[in-house]
Amino acid sequence: MANSPTKRNTSFVFSFRVLASAISLALCIFFTTHHHHHHNTIGSDGVSHGFESVRRSILALKTDPLKPRLDHIKKQAEDHRMLALMYASYARKLKLESSKVVRVFAELSRDFSDLMNKPQYTALFSSDGAIDESVLRQLEKEVKERIKTARQVIGEAKESFDNQLKIQKLKDTIFSVNEQLTKAKKQGAFSSLIAAKSIPKSLHCISMRLMEERIAHPEKYSDEGKPTAPELEDPKLYHYAIFSDNVVAASVVVNSATKNAKEPWKHVFHVVTDKMNLGAMQVMFKLKNYNGAHIEVKAVEDYKFLNSSYVPVLRQLESANLQKFYFENKLENATKDTTNMKFRNPKYLSILNHLRFYLPEMYPKLHRILFLDDDIVVQKDLTGLWKIDMDGKVNGAVETCFGSFHRYAQYMNFSHPLIKAKFNPKACAWAYGMNFFDLDAWRREKCTEEYHYWQNLNENRTLWKLGTLPPGLITFYSTTKPLEKSWHVLGLGYNPSISMEEIKNAAVVHFNGNMKPWLDIAMNQFKPLWSKFVDYELEFVQACNFGL
């Protein structure tokens, strides 16, 4: 079959293209070979050597395997220099300045910097020319030596770092736990204070029901217009002073004293309360005859001489700073000082609590009087106290010191020059709660004036915190006669380890502390000593479910 014209044309075009490609390839080979030969010849004559060096340098930059190697060495050196710096910084954070660790790592970092700044190596880094392999090898050797040293030092220091880190973490944990413990203690102390100082609902109920009875039958309970009973001023009888706003507690004191008295009709109880509780107190002590004992109930407001112009405590209570200290409603203020938080209770500055310093003026016809707190229970006849020779002293009290505890230094600020000059910090403290006072000696020694002097000086609370014991210790510093400890056993409101034998032998037991016997937080082993003198048979007590 004959070839068509189209096929012949296609074959001709293909043959021409192959021929043209072959000719082009031949020409390239010719010119390349000729050009290479020409430059070699010129180079041997020294005519074009510079041109050849530049061409080779450019090629070297593109293809020289030493360049990545140099970059790698430089990066390793810089990485280990930074690692040494970080370890030095970490050592400072872990407070290792006193050891050589910080210094060693700082020197390692400097060694890397000094090495990389050597002239032959800086030239190597900055040069655009071919890399001198011998210089590179020397650099690599020195870098490896320093890396080896750095890793060795890090390995040796790692255990120390780990230990220090553990210690630091432990310290942080201890600090955090202490912070939480301190906060919990403050909150606990504040909650305990609320539990101890709040009035139970049942106790408040009794006061309200007694007051209701007083309002309903005023003629039965009022003493207004009636002449003062001669027994109330008879110095031959046994007189007691009880200052309280707690109706049940005051009745327990009188109940226990009269039930244990051999001749209760010879005992006179002077009960003083505030105006708010006066009606309830009057009803309580008129509901029974207390074995023939004589009971006087008065309000503190009935003693007209007790005013702010005469009494420092009343004057101080009028100051804005003291009112802010006591009554500002801030939890952080209440819990700022856990140790002395209880002294923020306003009762420590109430006149009812400070009446004990005015006994001679309140009872001018009496020679001797026994002061009783409202949280005590009388267990024996107390007339033996009137037979004690007071040796001219004013205050008969049981001392509480043992070892270094309950010394004057714990109650007063002996950094104050006035306190330091006047008192012995090791002097033994005594207790309020049951105190036998010789009122004639009191008047002779001018003890009330002494109390006023020091109370005025302590207006800014720099001599002692607050409360009545510190000013009592000061007022009766040299005029206190120690009594036998069995007269007055303390601690039933906070110390569960008091022996029952000691309690049994005590004439008076004292529930001083937060765990008062009328509260739910009272200690069960001691509470029956108090509750057996509560008049549970009274309808007012039963109606309020007191003690249930």
Coordinates of C-alpha atoms in Angstrom, one line a residue, residues 50 66 212 300 391 476 540:
G50 CA 41.5 35.5 40.9
L66 CA 31.6 22.0 56.4
E212 CA -43.5 38.8 132.4
V300 CA -26.2 49.0 139.3
D391 CA -2.8 40.2 159.0
F476 CA -4.0 44.6 145.7
F540 CA -40.6 29.0 134.6

